[in-house]
Amino acid sequence: MRIGSGFDVHAFGPGDHVMLGGVRIAHTAGLMAHSDGDVVLHALADALLGAIAGGDIGLIFPDTDPAWRGADSRALLRQVAGLVAGKGYRVLNCDVTVLAQAPRIGPHREAMRGNIAADLGIETALVSVKATTTEGLGFVGRAEGIAAQASVLLAAAGAGAR
Ligand code: MG
């Protein structure tokens, strides 16, 4: 088995929505990024890459490459999932925590789980999405941005039962 962790932050900027877990959520600000700024999927992709010691998404999708400008992070995640499969591993489960003062994540949790499960090719029951505020503390609490952290567990494909 292989374990991986990931972390990502994007700052709020002008806009009327954020993308989180592949879900478009109306908000009073957007997230500034080279891609669509989806911290949930970026943290998850980095966790997957971490588990296979495959670098990070900055290495694989450099922000100097115009190909990734405004990129759909679900496409990035699917590409990373392909790298994991190519290394001979499958995802046993993943767990993401969103750190945000706003918007509220709860109403969108199931949609995010469904998107992630589809992109990883696993059952929704294996995908956890959680959220917390930081009680007004720090950059998240001041609503300067959104952070996400993720953990994944992989097993060699074909090995063992769940
Ligand atoms: Mg990012």
PDB file of C-alpha atoms in Angstrom, residues 34-161:
ATOM      1  CA  HIS A  34      -3.698  29.782 -13.658  1.00  0.00           C
ATOM      2  CA  SER A  35      -6.227  26.938 -13.864  1.00  0.00           C
ATOM      3  CA  ASP A  36      -9.793  27.009 -12.530  1.00  0.00           C
ATOM      4  CA  GLY A  37      -8.380  27.260  -8.982  1.00  0.00           C
ATOM      5  CA  ASP A  38     -10.074  24.123  -7.682  1.00  0.00           C
ATOM      6  CA  VAL A  39      -8.154  23.625  -4.432  1.00  0.00           C
ATOM      7  CA  VAL A  40     -10.058  20.414  -3.644  1.00  0.00           C
ATOM      8  CA  LEU A  41      -8.979  18.670  -6.824  1.00  0.00           C
ATOM      9  CA  HIS A  42      -5.470  20.133  -6.682  1.00  0.00           C
ATOM     10  CA  ALA A  43      -4.895  18.873  -3.136  1.00  0.00           C
ATOM     11  CA  LEU A  44      -6.270  15.490  -4.141  1.00  0.00           C
ATOM     12  CA  ALA A  45      -4.130  15.292  -7.272  1.00  0.00           C
ATOM     13  CA  ASP A  46      -1.056  16.143  -5.205  1.00  0.00           C
ATOM     14  CA  ALA A  47      -1.950  13.443  -2.687  1.00  0.00           C
ATOM     15  CA  LEU A  48      -2.202  10.910  -5.499  1.00  0.00           C
ATOM     16  CA  LEU A  49       1.117  12.026  -6.952  1.00  0.00           C
ATOM     17  CA  GLY A  50       2.641  11.913  -3.497  1.00  0.00           C
ATOM     18  CA  ALA A  51       1.538   8.332  -3.019  1.00  0.00           C
ATOM     19  CA  ILE A  52       3.384   7.247  -6.175  1.00  0.00           C
ATOM     20  CA  ALA A  53       6.317   9.626  -5.503  1.00  0.00           C
ATOM     21  CA  GLY A  54       5.394  11.194  -8.814  1.00  0.00           C
ATOM     22  CA  GLY A  55       6.226  14.831  -8.084  1.00  0.00           C
ATOM     23  CA  ASP A  56       3.458  17.409  -7.822  1.00  0.00           C
ATOM     24  CA  ILE A  57       0.933  19.064 -10.091  1.00  0.00           C
ATOM     25  CA  GLY A  58       3.204  22.081 -10.508  1.00  0.00           C
ATOM     26  CA  LEU A  59       5.732  19.734 -12.082  1.00  0.00           C
ATOM     27  CA  ILE A  60       3.267  17.907 -14.312  1.00  0.00           C
ATOM     28  CA  PHE A  61       1.069  20.875 -15.237  1.00  0.00           C
ATOM     29  CA  PRO A  62       3.490  23.854 -15.107  1.00  0.00           C
ATOM     30  CA  ASP A  63       1.796  27.253 -14.893  1.00  0.00           C
ATOM     31  CA  THR A  64       4.280  28.457 -17.493  1.00  0.00           C
ATOM     32  CA  ASP A  65       2.525  26.180 -20.000  1.00  0.00           C
ATOM     33  CA  PRO A  66      -0.373  27.979 -21.699  1.00  0.00           C
ATOM     34  CA  ALA A  67      -2.023  24.588 -22.235  1.00  0.00           C
ATOM     35  CA  TRP A  68      -3.156  24.654 -18.599  1.00  0.00           C
ATOM     36  CA  ARG A  69      -4.498  28.221 -18.588  1.00  0.00           C
ATOM     37  CA  GLY A  70      -8.031  28.095 -17.192  1.00  0.00           C
ATOM     38  CA  ALA A  71      -7.724  24.320 -17.179  1.00  0.00           C
ATOM     39  CA  ASP A  72     -10.585  22.142 -15.970  1.00  0.00           C
ATOM     40  CA  SER A  73      -9.085  20.575 -12.873  1.00  0.00           C
ATOM     41  CA  ARG A  74     -11.215  17.464 -13.358  1.00  0.00           C
ATOM     42  CA  ALA A  75      -9.233  16.787 -16.532  1.00  0.00           C
ATOM     43  CA  LEU A  76      -6.024  17.228 -14.522  1.00  0.00           C
ATOM     44  CA  LEU A  77      -7.296  14.824 -11.873  1.00  0.00           C
ATOM     45  CA  ARG A  78      -8.222  12.223 -14.480  1.00  0.00           C
ATOM     46  CA  GLN A  79      -4.750  12.514 -15.975  1.00  0.00           C
ATOM     47  CA  VAL A  80      -3.188  11.993 -12.539  1.00  0.00           C
ATOM     48  CA  ALA A  81      -5.488   9.028 -11.944  1.00  0.00           C
ATOM     49  CA  GLY A  82      -4.100   7.594 -15.152  1.00  0.00           C
ATOM     50  CA  LEU A  83      -0.564   7.993 -13.838  1.00  0.00           C
ATOM     51  CA  VAL A  84      -1.552   6.139 -10.658  1.00  0.00           C
ATOM     52  CA  ALA A  85      -3.075   3.299 -12.668  1.00  0.00           C
ATOM     53  CA  GLY A  86      -0.016   3.271 -14.917  1.00  0.00           C
ATOM     54  CA  LYS A  87       2.155   2.693 -11.863  1.00  0.00           C
ATOM     55  CA  GLY A  88       0.020  -0.321 -11.044  1.00  0.00           C
ATOM     56  CA  TYR A  89      -1.983   1.132  -8.150  1.00  0.00           C
ATOM     57  CA  ARG A  90      -5.656   1.624  -7.425  1.00  0.00           C
ATOM     58  CA  VAL A  91      -7.260   4.039  -4.974  1.00  0.00           C
ATOM     59  CA  LEU A  92      -8.561   2.417  -1.790  1.00  0.00           C
ATOM     60  CA  ASN A  93     -10.011   5.646  -0.418  1.00  0.00           C
ATOM     61  CA  CYS A  94      -9.469   9.363  -0.287  1.00  0.00           C
ATOM     62  CA  ASP A  95     -10.357  12.046   2.250  1.00  0.00           C
ATOM     63  CA  VAL A  96     -10.401  15.775   1.578  1.00  0.00           C
ATOM     64  CA  THR A  97     -10.877  18.631   4.039  1.00  0.00           C
ATOM     65  CA  VAL A  98     -11.831  22.048   2.712  1.00  0.00           C
ATOM     66  CA  LEU A  99     -10.826  24.997   4.890  1.00  0.00           C
ATOM     67  CA  ALA A 100     -13.051  27.939   4.080  1.00  0.00           C
ATOM     68  CA  GLN A 101     -14.928  30.621   5.927  1.00  0.00           C
ATOM     69  CA  ALA A 102     -17.293  30.832   2.935  1.00  0.00           C
ATOM     70  CA  PRO A 103     -18.981  29.638   0.801  1.00  0.00           C
ATOM     71  CA  ARG A 104     -20.735  26.849   2.632  1.00  0.00           C
ATOM     72  CA  ILE A 105     -19.564  23.445   1.421  1.00  0.00           C
ATOM     73  CA  GLY A 106     -22.254  21.180   2.862  1.00  0.00           C
ATOM     74  CA  PRO A 107     -24.866  21.704   0.154  1.00  0.00           C
ATOM     75  CA  HIS A 108     -22.295  20.708  -2.495  1.00  0.00           C
ATOM     76  CA  ARG A 109     -20.593  17.838  -0.712  1.00  0.00           C
ATOM     77  CA  GLU A 110     -22.400  15.018  -2.486  1.00  0.00           C
ATOM     78  CA  ALA A 111     -21.835  16.537  -5.922  1.00  0.00           C
ATOM     79  CA  MET A 112     -18.112  16.863  -5.151  1.00  0.00           C
ATOM     80  CA  ARG A 113     -17.934  13.254  -3.970  1.00  0.00           C
ATOM     81  CA  GLY A 114     -19.651  12.108  -7.145  1.00  0.00           C
ATOM     82  CA  ASN A 115     -17.288  14.072  -9.374  1.00  0.00           C
ATOM     83  CA  ILE A 116     -14.203  12.764  -7.609  1.00  0.00           C
ATOM     84  CA  ALA A 117     -15.441   9.187  -7.631  1.00  0.00           C
ATOM     85  CA  ALA A 118     -16.173   9.419 -11.351  1.00  0.00           C
ATOM     86  CA  ASP A 119     -12.761  10.895 -12.137  1.00  0.00           C
ATOM     87  CA  LEU A 120     -10.931   8.299 -10.058  1.00  0.00           C
ATOM     88  CA  GLY A 121     -13.126   5.455 -11.278  1.00  0.00           C
ATOM     89  CA  ILE A 122     -14.079   4.359  -7.772  1.00  0.00           C
ATOM     90  CA  GLU A 123     -17.263   4.114  -5.719  1.00  0.00           C
ATOM     91  CA  THR A 124     -18.559   7.272  -4.063  1.00  0.00           C
ATOM     92  CA  ALA A 125     -18.445   5.442  -0.733  1.00  0.00           C
ATOM     93  CA  LEU A 126     -14.644   5.551  -0.985  1.00  0.00           C
ATOM     94  CA  VAL A 127     -14.571   9.345  -1.306  1.00  0.00           C
ATOM     95  CA  SER A 128     -14.853  11.650   1.698  1.00  0.00           C
ATOM     96  CA  VAL A 129     -15.237  15.422   1.481  1.00  0.00           C
ATOM     97  CA  LYS A 130     -15.288  17.361   4.734  1.00  0.00           C
ATOM     98  CA  ALA A 131     -15.204  21.067   5.512  1.00  0.00           C
ATOM     99  CA  THR A 132     -14.306  23.349   8.353  1.00  0.00           C
ATOM    100  CA  THR A 133     -13.977  27.043   8.977  1.00  0.00           C
ATOM    101  CA  THR A 134     -10.977  28.261  10.937  1.00  0.00           C
ATOM    102  CA  GLU A 135     -13.141  30.146  13.452  1.00  0.00           C
ATOM    103  CA  GLY A 136     -12.195  33.450  11.882  1.00  0.00           C
ATOM    104  CA  LEU A 137      -8.464  32.869  12.371  1.00  0.00           C
ATOM    105  CA  GLY A 138      -5.711  33.222   9.801  1.00  0.00           C
ATOM    106  CA  PHE A 139      -5.990  33.864   6.066  1.00  0.00           C
ATOM    107  CA  VAL A 140      -8.888  31.438   5.747  1.00  0.00           C
ATOM    108  CA  GLY A 141     -10.728  33.082   8.603  1.00  0.00           C
ATOM    109  CA  ARG A 142     -10.191  36.521   7.102  1.00  0.00           C
ATOM    110  CA  ALA A 143     -11.721  35.138   3.881  1.00  0.00           C
ATOM    111  CA  GLU A 144      -8.569  35.893   1.910  1.00  0.00           C
ATOM    112  CA  GLY A 145      -8.615  32.466   0.296  1.00  0.00           C
ATOM    113  CA  ILE A 146      -9.570  28.814   0.495  1.00  0.00           C
ATOM    114  CA  ALA A 147      -7.331  25.878   1.394  1.00  0.00           C
ATOM    115  CA  ALA A 148      -7.766  22.139   1.057  1.00  0.00           C
ATOM    116  CA  GLN A 149      -5.860  19.137   2.280  1.00  0.00           C
ATOM    117  CA  ALA A 150      -6.183  15.571   1.083  1.00  0.00           C
ATOM    118  CA  SER A 151      -5.073  12.082   1.986  1.00  0.00           C
ATOM    119  CA  VAL A 152      -5.188   9.014  -0.207  1.00  0.00           C
ATOM    120  CA  LEU A 153      -4.422   5.353   0.250  1.00  0.00           C
ATOM    121  CA  LEU A 154      -3.435   3.214  -2.708  1.00  0.00           C
ATOM    122  CA  ALA A 155      -3.008  -0.518  -3.091  1.00  0.00           C
ATOM    123  CA  ALA A 156      -1.183  -2.443  -5.756  1.00  0.00           C
ATOM    124  CA  ALA A 157      -3.805  -3.187  -8.391  1.00  0.00           C
ATOM    125  CA  GLY A 158      -5.261  -6.626  -7.872  1.00  0.00           C
ATOM    126  CA  ALA A 159      -3.938  -6.905  -4.333  1.00  0.00           C
ATOM    127  CA  GLY A 160      -6.109  -7.670  -1.360  1.00  0.00           C
ATOM    128  CA  ALA A 161      -9.762  -7.005  -0.603  1.00  0.00           C
TER     129      ALA A 161
END
